[in-house]
C-alpha cells in the first residue's frame, strides 16, 4: 500500500480499515487486547485469520460478524486482527482468479514496525521507511469461507500452493481451512491440510475424511472453541505442517514483558537520541524451576532481522528445548534497536527478577541475531559461558549494526557453536564469503585451536573440507529425522589445552533458517560450560564433548 488507509475507531475502542489492492478488497478489524503489544511483537504468534466474505460487507457489518462469530475473541488472545477479503472482479467468487490467495500473501508481511494491523517495512541499510502491508504471518494462515467463498477455497486451495514465503518463494499452502455450507464435493490434492467442516452434508464430509488426515466435523460453528482445540494446533513452515505445542499444558510459563535501560552512545537504532528506552522480551521457563532459591541457566536469544521473539522461540524450537532441559529462555524483541551494552544492563535487571545462575549465561541468535551473538563475544565475553551464533556474521570487529566497535575481544576464551545451512542463498559459511573465513579464523585464534586456519577463499576448490576449509579433529554426522535429507555435520576442534571450545556445523538441505535439531545440539555443547568468578571457563573435556554426539 503506497498510502496507509484511513483507520476508523469505533466507540468501544476497536478499529478497522479498508483498502482495494489489485484484484481484491481487504478490511482489517482490530479488537482490543490486554497484551503489551506496543513493545512485544506478537505478529508471528498471532493467527492470520482470513475471512473470505460470501458477500462484501461494510466496516460495521464486518465488526459485527467478527464479534458475533468469535473471531474477535481469538484475535484478542494474541494481539492480532481479523482480516476480510473479497474479489473485485465481475462475477464474484465464481470468477475470482485461482491465485487469489497468493496475491493476498504478496501484500502481507510481518515487520518490527507495525500499527493498526499494518506492517510497515523498513530498509535498514537505506535507513528509510517503505510501504505498508497487511499484517499477517504466512506460517499461520487460517482460511474461513461460507457458501460461495467456501466453494472457492475448496476448489483452489486444498492443494500445494507456491508463493512468497518469509525470505523468498516457497510452499505457502494454508495451515487450516474452515469451510461452512459447501455446495461442491471437495477433491483435496494433498492429505496434510486440516479442515473444519461446518454444516455440510454427509457426502461432503465423507469426501473430506477420505482425502485428508485431519477433519473436524460440526453442524454449528464454534470459532473460539475450534481454534483452541483444533485450528490453533497447526502451523506450516515451507510446506511442512507442524503441531503448535501447548506450553500451558506442558507446565511452561510464557511471559511477555520489558525492561527500561539507559541508551548507550553507540546506539544506532530508533532510540539513539534518547536518554533511556524500553527493550521488550518474552521469557519462557518451566513452572517451579526457580522456586526455593534454585538458580536456572539463562539463554539470551536474538531473532533474525525480519522476524521477532515469537518466531525465534517457536520456529527454532528453543522454547521446547528450554522445557526439556530446564533453563530460562529470554527472547529479546527488536534487538537491532539496542546495543550489546544495553543488553548487559538488561541482563542485570533480569537477575533482579529471576533466580539466575550467573556462571551459566549463554547467547544464541539467528541471522541478524547471529550477528548480535558474535557482538556479545567481541564486546562482553566475560558475561557469557558460551555462545551459539547461527546463519550469519558481519566482518570481525563489527557490531550488529555493521559498524566497527574499536577495541574488541582478542584473547578472552569463549566457547562457540556455529551453524549454517549448506544451500543458503546468503553468506553464512566460509566457502561463500571472506567475512565467514575471517570469522572462523577469529574463533580459532581467541579459543587457541591447535589446528592452524590459514585457508584462502580463492583456493576453496582445493580445500581439505569444501565448506570450512579444514576438517574438525573429530567429525560427526547427525540425521535430523524431522526433515528429509537433513544431516547436521559437526566439526569438533581441539584447543591447545586438549579441550573442545569450538564446534562448526553445517546443515544439509537447509537454506536460510534455523532448526530445532541444530539448536538442541548447540545446547548440549555449550550448557556444559561455566564462566567462573575469576573469569575462567569450566568445561570442554574433549571425551565428554565427543560422547554427546557419538
XYZ file of C-alpha atoms in Angstrom:
550
model
C 0.000 0.000 0.000
C 1.589 3.250 -1.126
C -0.640 5.146 1.269
C -1.951 3.991 4.611
C -5.731 3.662 4.574
C -7.887 5.723 6.895
C -8.493 3.931 10.194
C -11.957 4.069 11.738
C -12.223 3.833 15.540
C -15.483 2.519 16.976
C -16.997 3.742 20.219
C -15.700 0.658 22.083
C -12.104 1.429 21.063
C -11.838 -1.254 18.383
C -10.550 -0.242 14.940
C -10.978 -1.132 11.282
C -9.603 -0.036 7.898
C -10.359 -0.924 4.305
C -8.403 -0.871 1.041
C -8.546 -2.177 -2.526
C -5.353 -3.894 -3.651
C -5.307 -5.069 -7.240
C -7.703 -7.996 -7.537
C -9.149 -7.930 -4.030
C -10.604 -5.746 -1.303
C -9.398 -6.077 2.277
C -10.737 -4.988 5.655
C -8.692 -5.435 8.830
C -10.522 -5.323 12.156
C -8.600 -4.919 15.398
C -10.293 -5.983 18.645
C -8.866 -4.674 21.913
C -6.259 -6.697 23.799
C -4.656 -6.542 27.240
C -1.281 -7.763 25.956
C 1.781 -5.421 25.792
C 1.585 -5.359 22.014
C 3.261 -1.958 21.695
C 6.648 -3.319 22.837
C 6.386 -7.078 22.189
C 5.710 -8.115 18.599
C 3.022 -10.829 18.566
C 2.856 -10.841 14.762
C 4.393 -14.269 14.190
C 2.384 -15.809 17.033
C -0.958 -14.267 16.134
C -3.133 -16.268 13.743
C -3.644 -14.771 10.295
C -7.442 -15.052 10.417
C -8.646 -14.738 6.828
C -12.389 -14.401 6.346
C -13.337 -14.824 2.697
C -16.596 -12.871 2.658
C -19.550 -14.535 0.969
C -20.630 -11.023 0.015
C -18.643 -7.861 0.612
C -19.596 -6.313 3.947
C -19.462 -2.792 5.279
C -17.000 -1.975 8.047
C -19.802 -2.089 10.586
C -21.045 -5.443 9.290
C -17.515 -6.866 9.390
C -17.074 -5.784 13.021
C -20.420 -7.329 13.989
C -19.545 -10.555 12.139
C -16.148 -10.871 13.853
C -17.595 -10.157 17.284
C -20.633 -12.434 16.946
C -18.794 -15.393 15.384
C -15.940 -15.286 17.919
C -13.121 -14.304 15.550
C -12.504 -11.211 17.688
C -12.029 -13.342 20.787
C -9.403 -15.455 19.042
C -7.551 -12.420 17.652
C -7.508 -10.657 21.045
C -5.763 -13.650 22.673
C -2.722 -12.924 20.521
C -2.938 -9.153 19.956
C -3.970 -9.970 16.397
C -6.644 -8.934 13.923
C -9.450 -10.341 11.768
C -8.937 -9.733 8.052
C -11.736 -9.869 5.493
C -11.229 -10.452 1.754
C -13.479 -10.276 -1.286
C -12.740 -10.350 -5.045
C -13.061 -7.157 -7.089
C -13.762 -8.898 -10.399
C -17.194 -9.110 -12.001
C -18.870 -12.390 -11.132
C -17.616 -12.552 -7.543
C -16.195 -15.832 -6.304
C -17.273 -17.696 -9.428
C -14.827 -15.608 -11.473
C -12.158 -14.937 -8.842
C -8.611 -15.833 -10.016
C -7.100 -19.097 -8.808
C -4.068 -17.191 -7.465
C -6.267 -15.060 -5.186
C -4.559 -16.397 -2.042
C -1.056 -15.822 -3.452
C -1.963 -12.229 -4.312
C -3.028 -11.716 -0.699
C 0.294 -13.074 0.579
C 2.165 -10.730 -1.756
C 0.525 -7.880 0.145
C 1.136 -9.411 3.603
C 4.141 -9.025 5.896
C 5.363 -9.131 9.472
C 7.729 -6.337 10.448
C 9.303 -4.862 13.561
C 7.329 -1.735 12.674
C 3.578 -2.113 12.857
C 0.398 -0.272 13.749
C -3.342 -0.768 13.323
C -2.999 -4.171 11.681
C -0.440 -2.917 9.162
C 3.214 -3.923 8.852
C 5.462 -1.056 7.765
C 8.638 -2.157 6.049
C 11.962 -0.522 6.842
C 15.113 -0.625 4.748
C 17.809 -0.838 7.418
C 20.646 -0.171 5.031
C 18.974 2.725 3.194
C 17.549 3.831 6.560
C 14.086 4.744 5.312
C 10.543 3.540 5.817
C 8.812 1.728 2.964
C 5.277 0.688 2.078
C 2.602 -0.607 4.415
C 1.284 -4.168 4.125
C -1.450 -6.259 5.665
C -0.038 -7.619 8.911
C -0.185 -11.390 8.809
C 2.196 -14.338 9.135
C 2.358 -16.750 6.202
C 3.059 -19.684 8.537
C -0.301 -19.259 10.329
C -2.858 -18.732 7.554
C -6.316 -19.887 8.630
C -8.921 -19.506 5.870
C -12.658 -19.266 6.600
C -15.270 -19.440 3.872
C -19.079 -19.592 3.833
C -21.177 -20.699 0.866
C -19.681 -19.372 -2.366
C -16.389 -18.386 -0.718
C -16.118 -21.824 0.917
C -16.613 -23.414 -2.502
C -13.829 -21.217 -3.881
C -11.444 -22.303 -1.125
C -12.327 -25.975 -1.612
C -11.740 -25.771 -5.370
C -8.481 -23.855 -5.292
C -6.607 -24.225 -2.003
C -6.809 -27.843 -0.868
C -3.545 -28.474 -2.679
C 0.078 -27.356 -2.752
C 0.396 -23.632 -3.372
C 3.647 -21.926 -4.269
C 4.101 -18.278 -3.375
C 6.062 -15.773 -1.278
C 7.341 -17.237 1.978
C 9.376 -15.269 4.518
C 12.698 -14.907 2.697
C 11.818 -15.923 -0.844
C 9.465 -18.245 -2.742
C 8.240 -21.474 -1.228
C 5.307 -23.705 -0.339
C 2.595 -21.459 1.174
C -0.240 -23.989 1.423
C -2.729 -22.790 4.096
C -2.285 -24.107 7.621
C -6.030 -24.788 8.093
C -9.234 -24.252 6.085
C -12.645 -23.717 7.730
C -15.437 -24.499 5.271
C -19.092 -23.783 6.055
C -22.137 -24.583 3.877
C -20.278 -26.056 0.917
C -22.175 -26.867 -2.266
C -19.334 -28.715 -4.020
C -17.738 -32.076 -3.312
C -14.091 -31.288 -2.459
C -11.242 -33.195 -4.100
C -8.137 -32.398 -1.980
C -4.788 -32.988 -3.680
C -2.726 -33.436 -0.512
C -3.651 -35.070 2.772
C -1.969 -32.728 5.238
C -4.416 -29.814 5.103
C -6.554 -29.758 8.264
C -10.164 -28.798 7.605
C -13.065 -27.797 9.837
C -16.296 -28.781 8.087
C -19.336 -26.864 9.352
C -22.931 -27.559 8.393
C -22.008 -29.716 5.399
C -23.655 -32.848 4.013
C -22.602 -36.389 4.857
C -21.397 -36.809 1.277
C -19.102 -33.783 1.572
C -17.841 -34.867 4.974
C -17.140 -38.382 3.722
C -15.122 -36.969 0.803
C -13.095 -34.778 3.150
C -12.391 -37.537 5.661
C -11.387 -39.951 2.926
C -8.913 -37.478 1.383
C -7.498 -35.675 4.437
C -5.700 -36.727 7.612
C -7.357 -34.200 9.956
C -11.014 -33.221 9.653
C -13.251 -31.759 12.351
C -16.963 -32.096 11.529
C -19.524 -29.800 13.144
C -23.073 -28.724 12.464
C -22.748 -25.372 14.244
C -19.694 -23.122 14.172
C -17.693 -22.564 17.366
C -14.757 -20.464 16.214
C -13.126 -19.855 19.655
C -13.560 -23.483 20.706
C -12.398 -24.835 17.369
C -9.312 -22.648 17.463
C -8.388 -23.773 20.956
C -8.958 -27.473 20.330
C -8.094 -27.882 16.650
C -7.242 -24.938 14.382
C -4.626 -23.321 16.612
C -2.741 -26.606 16.927
C -1.257 -26.172 13.456
C 1.254 -24.011 11.624
C 3.005 -24.569 8.305
C 6.632 -23.725 7.570
C 7.891 -24.132 4.000
C 5.178 -26.662 3.315
C 5.730 -28.704 6.454
C 2.644 -28.935 8.651
C 3.694 -28.742 12.294
C 1.846 -29.071 15.563
C 1.812 -26.000 17.768
C 2.858 -27.108 21.264
C 0.551 -26.169 24.118
C 3.055 -24.606 26.503
C 0.491 -24.100 29.238
C -0.425 -27.784 29.275
C 3.304 -28.568 29.364
C 3.615 -26.548 32.573
C 5.586 -23.786 30.912
C 5.358 -20.055 31.547
C 5.304 -17.673 28.570
C 5.833 -14.187 29.968
C 5.925 -11.083 27.719
C 7.483 -8.079 29.444
C 10.098 -5.338 29.084
C 12.944 -3.536 30.831
C 13.989 0.101 30.657
C 17.681 0.748 30.020
C 19.955 3.743 29.538
C 20.610 4.434 25.863
C 24.283 3.837 25.131
C 26.356 6.174 22.965
C 26.787 3.606 20.195
C 23.047 3.024 19.702
C 22.095 3.459 16.037
C 18.501 2.305 16.403
C 15.253 4.215 16.782
C 16.108 5.324 20.320
C 19.609 6.604 19.603
C 18.763 10.185 20.647
C 17.000 9.275 23.895
C 18.272 9.026 27.460
C 16.577 5.702 28.039
C 14.303 3.289 26.237
C 12.420 0.036 26.677
C 13.514 -3.386 25.455
C 10.729 -5.929 25.118
C 11.213 -9.634 25.671
C 9.386 -12.903 26.163
C 10.581 -15.254 28.899
C 9.917 -18.997 28.678
C 10.533 -21.343 31.605
C 9.095 -24.362 33.389
C 6.996 -23.607 36.420
C 8.913 -24.143 39.642
C 12.460 -24.239 38.237
C 13.429 -21.134 40.206
C 11.376 -21.783 43.346
C 13.020 -22.010 46.735
C 16.190 -20.230 45.694
C 17.001 -22.649 42.881
C 19.021 -20.964 40.146
C 18.390 -21.544 36.449
C 20.751 -21.151 33.490
C 19.865 -18.204 31.244
C 19.887 -18.215 27.442
C 19.614 -14.806 25.776
C 18.158 -15.360 22.306
C 18.176 -12.897 19.402
C 15.822 -13.169 16.414
C 16.524 -12.537 12.742
C 16.234 -9.110 11.149
C 12.875 -9.875 9.533
C 11.174 -11.672 12.382
C 10.562 -11.425 16.130
C 10.760 -13.105 19.523
C 7.839 -15.453 18.961
C 9.139 -16.611 15.596
C 12.593 -17.232 17.033
C 11.308 -19.092 20.082
C 8.866 -21.390 18.343
C 10.300 -21.951 14.859
C 13.792 -22.602 16.195
C 12.363 -24.858 18.889
C 14.247 -23.016 21.638
C 11.096 -22.858 23.770
C 10.747 -26.658 23.680
C 14.453 -27.094 24.361
C 14.070 -24.835 27.408
C 11.188 -27.024 28.575
C 13.188 -30.232 28.079
C 16.435 -29.121 29.713
C 15.080 -26.719 32.317
C 16.574 -23.302 31.650
C 15.300 -19.732 31.420
C 14.939 -18.617 27.807
C 14.700 -14.867 27.223
C 13.989 -13.886 23.620
C 14.819 -10.232 23.097
C 12.410 -8.187 20.993
C 13.649 -5.838 18.276
C 17.230 -6.308 19.471
C 18.512 -4.341 16.484
C 17.171 -1.302 18.302
C 19.502 -1.951 21.236
C 23.225 -2.464 21.728
C 25.446 -5.039 23.376
C 25.975 -2.593 26.254
C 22.232 -2.187 26.751
C 21.787 -5.965 26.641
C 24.240 -6.307 29.519
C 22.176 -3.816 31.540
C 19.099 -5.838 30.603
C 20.723 -8.998 31.972
C 21.397 -7.148 35.215
C 17.692 -6.376 35.559
C 16.742 -9.950 34.666
C 18.960 -11.124 37.549
C 16.852 -8.994 39.899
C 13.605 -10.509 38.625
C 14.622 -14.140 38.144
C 16.846 -16.536 40.066
C 19.675 -16.920 37.544
C 22.855 -18.961 37.735
C 25.388 -16.241 36.894
C 28.000 -18.806 35.877
C 25.715 -20.206 33.176
C 24.602 -17.320 30.952
C 24.597 -18.060 27.222
C 23.683 -16.317 23.977
C 22.352 -17.534 20.646
C 20.788 -15.937 17.615
C 19.669 -16.447 14.037
C 20.710 -14.320 11.045
C 20.965 -10.727 12.352
C 20.592 -12.315 15.791
C 23.636 -14.413 14.961
C 25.497 -11.169 14.333
C 24.309 -9.930 17.728
C 25.664 -13.095 19.359
C 29.045 -12.557 17.682
C 28.994 -9.000 19.002
C 28.497 -10.316 22.539
C 31.635 -12.424 22.122
C 33.550 -9.385 20.917
C 32.363 -6.802 23.456
C 31.328 -8.675 26.618
C 32.873 -12.167 26.586
C 33.202 -12.354 30.385
C 29.412 -12.191 30.797
C 28.858 -15.434 28.927
C 29.863 -19.058 29.387
C 29.317 -19.872 25.676
C 27.629 -18.538 22.549
C 25.858 -20.156 19.584
C 25.579 -17.727 16.661
C 23.779 -19.175 13.657
C 23.406 -18.406 9.970
C 25.215 -15.070 9.707
C 28.191 -12.926 10.543
C 29.441 -9.422 9.958
C 33.112 -8.613 9.498
C 35.238 -9.331 12.561
C 35.289 -6.242 14.757
C 31.872 -5.001 13.620
C 28.778 -4.840 15.789
C 25.248 -5.843 14.816
C 24.809 -2.502 13.028
C 27.746 -3.469 10.819
C 29.840 -0.684 12.328
C 33.372 -1.002 13.788
C 33.447 -1.189 17.592
C 37.064 -0.207 18.259
C 38.990 -2.456 20.675
C 37.339 -5.864 20.963
C 37.994 -9.269 22.466
C 41.175 -10.850 21.131
C 42.124 -13.265 23.883
C 39.206 -13.975 26.278
C 38.213 -17.588 25.757
C 34.548 -18.133 24.913
C 33.212 -21.495 23.648
C 31.439 -21.235 20.287
C 28.936 -23.425 18.446
C 28.295 -22.007 14.987
C 25.921 -23.459 12.363
C 24.813 -22.546 8.848
C 22.728 -24.006 6.036
C 24.520 -25.723 3.159
C 22.146 -24.400 0.473
C 21.546 -20.928 1.877
C 21.495 -18.057 -0.636
C 23.169 -15.792 1.935
C 26.826 -15.793 3.022
C 26.814 -17.972 6.132
C 29.734 -20.350 5.582
C 33.440 -19.867 4.729
C 33.158 -21.164 1.155
C 30.672 -18.343 0.468
C 32.396 -15.165 1.672
C 35.651 -13.765 3.016
C 33.989 -12.442 6.178
C 32.989 -16.015 7.062
C 36.568 -17.177 6.558
C 37.774 -14.334 8.784
C 35.230 -15.150 11.478
C 36.308 -18.780 11.663
C 39.941 -17.707 11.887
C 38.969 -15.301 14.688
C 37.419 -18.119 16.733
C 40.482 -20.287 16.171
C 42.737 -17.532 17.472
C 40.644 -16.497 20.504
C 39.971 -20.078 21.595
C 43.544 -21.189 20.795
C 42.573 -24.024 18.476
C 45.529 -26.333 17.754
C 44.919 -26.707 14.052
C 46.035 -23.654 12.044
C 43.448 -21.879 9.942
C 45.374 -20.429 7.046
C 42.928 -21.141 4.214
C 42.304 -18.697 1.375
C 38.894 -18.192 -0.186
C 40.319 -18.050 -3.708
C 41.730 -21.551 -3.185
C 38.464 -23.128 -1.999
C 38.405 -25.645 -4.857
C 41.346 -27.373 -3.177
C 40.262 -27.021 0.450
C 40.540 -30.022 2.736
C 36.895 -29.502 3.652
C 34.774 -27.926 0.875
C 32.681 -25.877 3.311
C 35.002 -24.938 6.174
C 38.402 -25.181 4.559
C 39.701 -27.544 7.218
C 38.045 -30.550 8.851
C 37.457 -30.914 12.549
C 39.678 -33.085 14.705
C 36.540 -35.156 15.131
C 33.583 -35.138 12.733
C 30.079 -36.422 13.477
C 27.021 -36.619 11.249
C 23.603 -36.494 12.911
C 20.432 -37.212 10.939
C 17.507 -34.877 11.518
C 14.578 -37.239 11.155
C 12.108 -34.343 11.095
C 13.449 -33.096 7.746
C 14.099 -35.025 4.556
C 17.760 -35.292 3.533
C 18.810 -33.198 6.515
C 22.143 -34.153 8.073
C 23.887 -31.989 10.667
C 27.660 -32.304 10.241
C 29.623 -31.316 13.345
C 33.311 -30.400 13.223
C 34.844 -30.545 16.709
C 38.145 -28.691 17.106
C 40.680 -29.294 19.861
C 42.329 -26.359 21.619
C 45.917 -26.210 22.838
C 44.920 -27.449 26.305
C 43.261 -30.540 24.818
C 39.710 -29.292 25.358
C 36.976 -28.508 22.847
C 35.848 -24.888 22.720
C 34.740 -24.713 19.092
C 32.220 -26.620 17.005
C 31.418 -25.582 13.452
C 28.334 -27.219 11.960
C 26.591 -27.241 8.588
C 23.098 -28.489 7.835
C 22.202 -30.397 4.674
C 19.062 -29.394 2.775
C 18.842 -26.150 4.750
C 18.647 -22.634 3.379
C 18.499 -19.506 5.495
C 16.673 -20.898 8.508
C 17.260 -22.264 11.976
C 16.008 -25.638 13.196
C 15.124 -27.295 16.469
C 17.514 -30.176 15.836
C 20.521 -27.877 15.423
C 19.624 -25.727 18.426
C 19.323 -28.760 20.680
C 22.793 -29.975 19.676
C 24.098 -26.476 20.387
C 22.562 -26.556 23.858
C 24.128 -29.930 24.615
C 27.518 -28.434 23.791
C 27.500 -25.065 25.469
C 25.406 -25.937 28.524
C 28.382 -27.863 29.927
C 30.391 -24.634 30.286
C 30.525 -22.256 33.218
C 32.114 -18.833 33.492
C 33.650 -18.844 36.964
C 34.047 -15.789 39.193
C 37.727 -15.426 38.268
C 36.784 -15.228 34.576
C 37.978 -18.700 33.646
C 35.928 -21.265 31.728
C 34.989 -24.612 33.235
C 34.060 -27.491 30.905
C 35.047 -28.655 27.448
C 36.599 -32.045 28.181
C 37.015 -33.498 24.701
C 35.897 -37.012 25.616
C 32.747 -35.646 27.216
C 32.012 -33.492 24.184
C 32.528 -36.412 21.826
C 30.185 -38.526 23.966
C 27.392 -36.006 23.322
C 27.331 -36.906 19.639
C 28.587 -40.484 19.387
